[in-house]
Tab-separated table of C-alpha atoms in Angstrom:
chain	number	residue	atom	x	y	z
A	7	UNK	CA	117.604	115.054	124.541
A	8	UNK	CA	116.873	118.792	124.522
A	9	UNK	CA	118.872	119.175	121.293
A	10	UNK	CA	116.879	116.324	119.691
A	11	UNK	CA	113.600	118.005	120.685
A	12	UNK	CA	114.829	121.325	119.319
A	13	UNK	CA	115.785	119.704	115.989
A	14	UNK	CA	112.446	117.901	115.808
A	15	UNK	CA	110.617	121.185	116.400
A	16	UNK	CA	112.677	122.953	113.720
A	17	UNK	CA	111.957	120.088	111.316
A	18	UNK	CA	108.250	120.367	112.119
A	19	UNK	CA	108.319	124.140	111.475
A	20	UNK	CA	109.952	123.587	108.069
A	21	UNK	CA	107.387	120.928	107.215
A	22	UNK	CA	104.535	123.273	108.120
A	23	UNK	CA	106.111	126.092	106.077
A	24	UNK	CA	106.338	123.829	103.016
A	25	UNK	CA	102.773	122.580	103.535
A	26	UNK	CA	101.358	126.105	103.821
A	27	UNK	CA	103.195	127.158	100.655
A	28	UNK	CA	101.958	124.081	98.781
A	29	UNK	CA	98.336	124.624	99.810
A	30	UNK	CA	98.488	128.269	98.773
A	31	UNK	CA	100.534	127.593	95.624
A	32	UNK	CA	103.190	130.091	96.751
A	33	UNK	CA	106.884	130.031	95.922
A	34	UNK	CA	109.480	129.241	98.577
A	35	UNK	CA	111.572	132.107	99.901
A	36	UNK	CA	115.332	131.585	100.162
A	37	UNK	CA	115.555	133.811	103.234
A	38	UNK	CA	113.144	131.454	105.021
A	39	UNK	CA	114.837	128.303	103.718
A	40	UNK	CA	118.132	129.595	105.076
A	41	UNK	CA	116.743	129.250	108.617
A	42	UNK	CA	116.210	125.521	108.045
A	43	UNK	CA	119.301	124.608	106.022
A	44	UNK	CA	120.435	122.064	108.639
A	45	UNK	CA	117.289	119.956	108.164
A	46	UNK	CA	117.804	117.008	105.826
A	47	UNK	CA	115.337	117.030	102.939
A	48	UNK	CA	115.114	113.228	103.056
A	49	UNK	CA	113.574	113.433	106.541
A	50	UNK	CA	110.999	115.938	105.322
A	51	UNK	CA	110.185	113.734	102.323
A	52	UNK	CA	109.816	110.663	104.568
A	53	UNK	CA	107.425	112.574	106.833
A	54	UNK	CA	105.348	113.769	103.882
A	55	UNK	CA	105.010	110.265	102.425
A	56	UNK	CA	104.224	108.747	105.825
A	57	UNK	CA	101.442	111.281	106.312
A	58	UNK	CA	99.966	110.883	102.851
A	59	UNK	CA	101.017	114.374	101.774
A	60	UNK	CA	103.946	113.409	99.577
A	61	UNK	CA	102.105	114.194	96.348
A	62	UNK	CA	101.244	117.643	97.650
A	63	UNK	CA	104.742	118.493	98.890
A	64	UNK	CA	106.880	116.744	96.281
A	65	UNK	CA	107.634	119.839	94.223
A	66	UNK	CA	108.357	121.924	97.327
A	67	UNK	CA	110.598	119.333	98.965
A	68	UNK	CA	112.505	118.949	95.698
A	69	UNK	CA	112.995	122.708	95.577
A	70	UNK	CA	114.200	122.685	99.187
A	71	UNK	CA	116.569	119.778	98.389
A	72	UNK	CA	117.921	121.746	95.443
A	73	UNK	CA	118.424	124.771	97.699
A	74	UNK	CA	120.361	122.576	100.141
A	75	UNK	CA	122.155	120.903	97.236
A	76	UNK	CA	121.041	117.470	98.414
A	77	UNK	CA	121.962	115.082	95.623
A	78	UNK	CA	120.450	111.965	97.137
A	79	UNK	CA	116.950	113.311	97.674
A	80	UNK	CA	114.703	111.060	95.629
A	81	UNK	CA	110.986	111.270	94.993
A	82	UNK	CA	109.084	108.602	96.878
A	83	UNK	CA	105.454	109.363	96.211
A	84	UNK	CA	103.096	106.433	95.943
A	85	UNK	CA	100.408	106.434	93.285
A	86	UNK	CA	97.909	105.662	96.055
A	87	UNK	CA	98.613	108.967	97.782
A	88	UNK	CA	98.219	110.819	94.526
A	89	UNK	CA	94.891	109.231	93.672
A	90	UNK	CA	93.425	109.551	97.164
A	91	UNK	CA	94.482	113.116	97.958
A	92	UNK	CA	94.848	114.908	94.635
A	93	UNK	CA	91.225	115.929	94.182
A	94	UNK	CA	90.913	117.281	97.720
A	95	UNK	CA	94.138	119.244	97.423
A	96	UNK	CA	93.087	120.656	94.057
A	97	UNK	CA	89.712	121.716	95.476
A	98	UNK	CA	91.281	123.395	98.527
A	99	UNK	CA	93.702	125.274	96.284
A	100	UNK	CA	90.786	126.405	94.045
A	101	UNK	CA	88.835	127.613	97.087
A	102	UNK	CA	91.829	129.579	98.397
A	103	UNK	CA	92.544	131.096	94.984
A	104	UNK	CA	88.917	132.141	94.588
A	105	UNK	CA	88.884	133.598	98.110
A	106	UNK	CA	91.993	135.605	97.270
A	107	UNK	CA	90.261	136.974	94.136
A	108	UNK	CA	87.260	137.920	96.290
A	109	UNK	CA	89.505	139.534	98.954
A	110	UNK	CA	88.374	137.046	101.595
A	111	UNK	CA	91.090	135.922	103.977
A	112	UNK	CA	90.849	132.170	104.533
A	113	UNK	CA	93.275	130.271	106.728
A	114	UNK	CA	93.429	126.478	106.591
A	115	UNK	CA	94.103	124.963	110.015
A	116	UNK	CA	93.786	121.723	111.937
A	117	UNK	CA	92.910	118.840	109.605
A	118	UNK	CA	95.349	118.506	106.743
A	119	UNK	CA	97.728	121.050	108.248
A	120	UNK	CA	98.161	119.066	111.480
A	121	UNK	CA	97.954	115.596	109.973
A	122	UNK	CA	101.695	115.091	110.423
A	123	UNK	CA	101.227	114.968	114.196
A	124	UNK	CA	99.671	111.516	113.858
A	125	UNK	CA	102.158	108.611	114.013
A	126	UNK	CA	100.506	107.164	110.892
A	127	UNK	CA	98.372	109.208	108.524
A	128	UNK	CA	95.786	106.428	108.456
A	129	UNK	CA	95.144	107.046	112.190
A	130	UNK	CA	93.523	110.340	111.266
A	131	UNK	CA	89.891	109.279	111.125
A	132	UNK	CA	88.593	112.531	109.688
A	133	UNK	CA	89.169	113.951	106.244
A	134	UNK	CA	87.579	117.358	106.673
A	135	UNK	CA	89.386	120.649	106.165
A	136	UNK	CA	88.913	123.454	108.672
A	137	UNK	CA	89.024	126.995	107.306
A	138	UNK	CA	89.052	130.188	109.374
A	139	UNK	CA	87.204	133.211	107.973
A	140	UNK	CA	86.743	136.573	109.671
A	141	UNK	CA	83.200	137.077	110.927
A	142	UNK	CA	82.644	140.129	108.723
A	143	UNK	CA	83.537	137.977	105.662
A	144	UNK	CA	81.335	135.057	106.715
A	145	UNK	CA	78.396	135.658	104.360
A	146	UNK	CA	80.626	136.480	101.387
A	147	UNK	CA	82.586	133.272	102.066
A	148	UNK	CA	79.400	131.210	102.256
A	149	UNK	CA	78.116	132.750	99.021
A	150	UNK	CA	81.450	132.127	97.327
A	151	UNK	CA	81.546	128.471	98.420
A	152	UNK	CA	77.948	127.887	97.333
A	153	UNK	CA	78.696	129.350	93.912
A	154	UNK	CA	81.576	126.949	93.278
């Protein structure tokens, strides 16, 4: 049982790594992927689809599958997930890119980052996105968001 919990935690950490990279539009690092090479990419893909984040993680999971040389890792995104979540994901990415240009550190947390903790994505009754900003950057962040 302890081994199963350890594997589940490692799988969760990989999922969160891929999600963070996808939200920020950053490339995956092989040295990080090496830590998770025992995690089956199919399980990560199943989790992403179940939580309505398949569209967002598809490219990253495929890259991870390629790194692992998984031949049977297929794309399973539903068009519904794409339509429902694409605009929000695109907007979050635009906000984070703009913040980076403005030298404002923004960290996305809770919300879409923790959505995979729900047994079914639909059980998450909120669709907000929580963003941390340092207090000294608060006004610049507000001004930036209002200008978008």
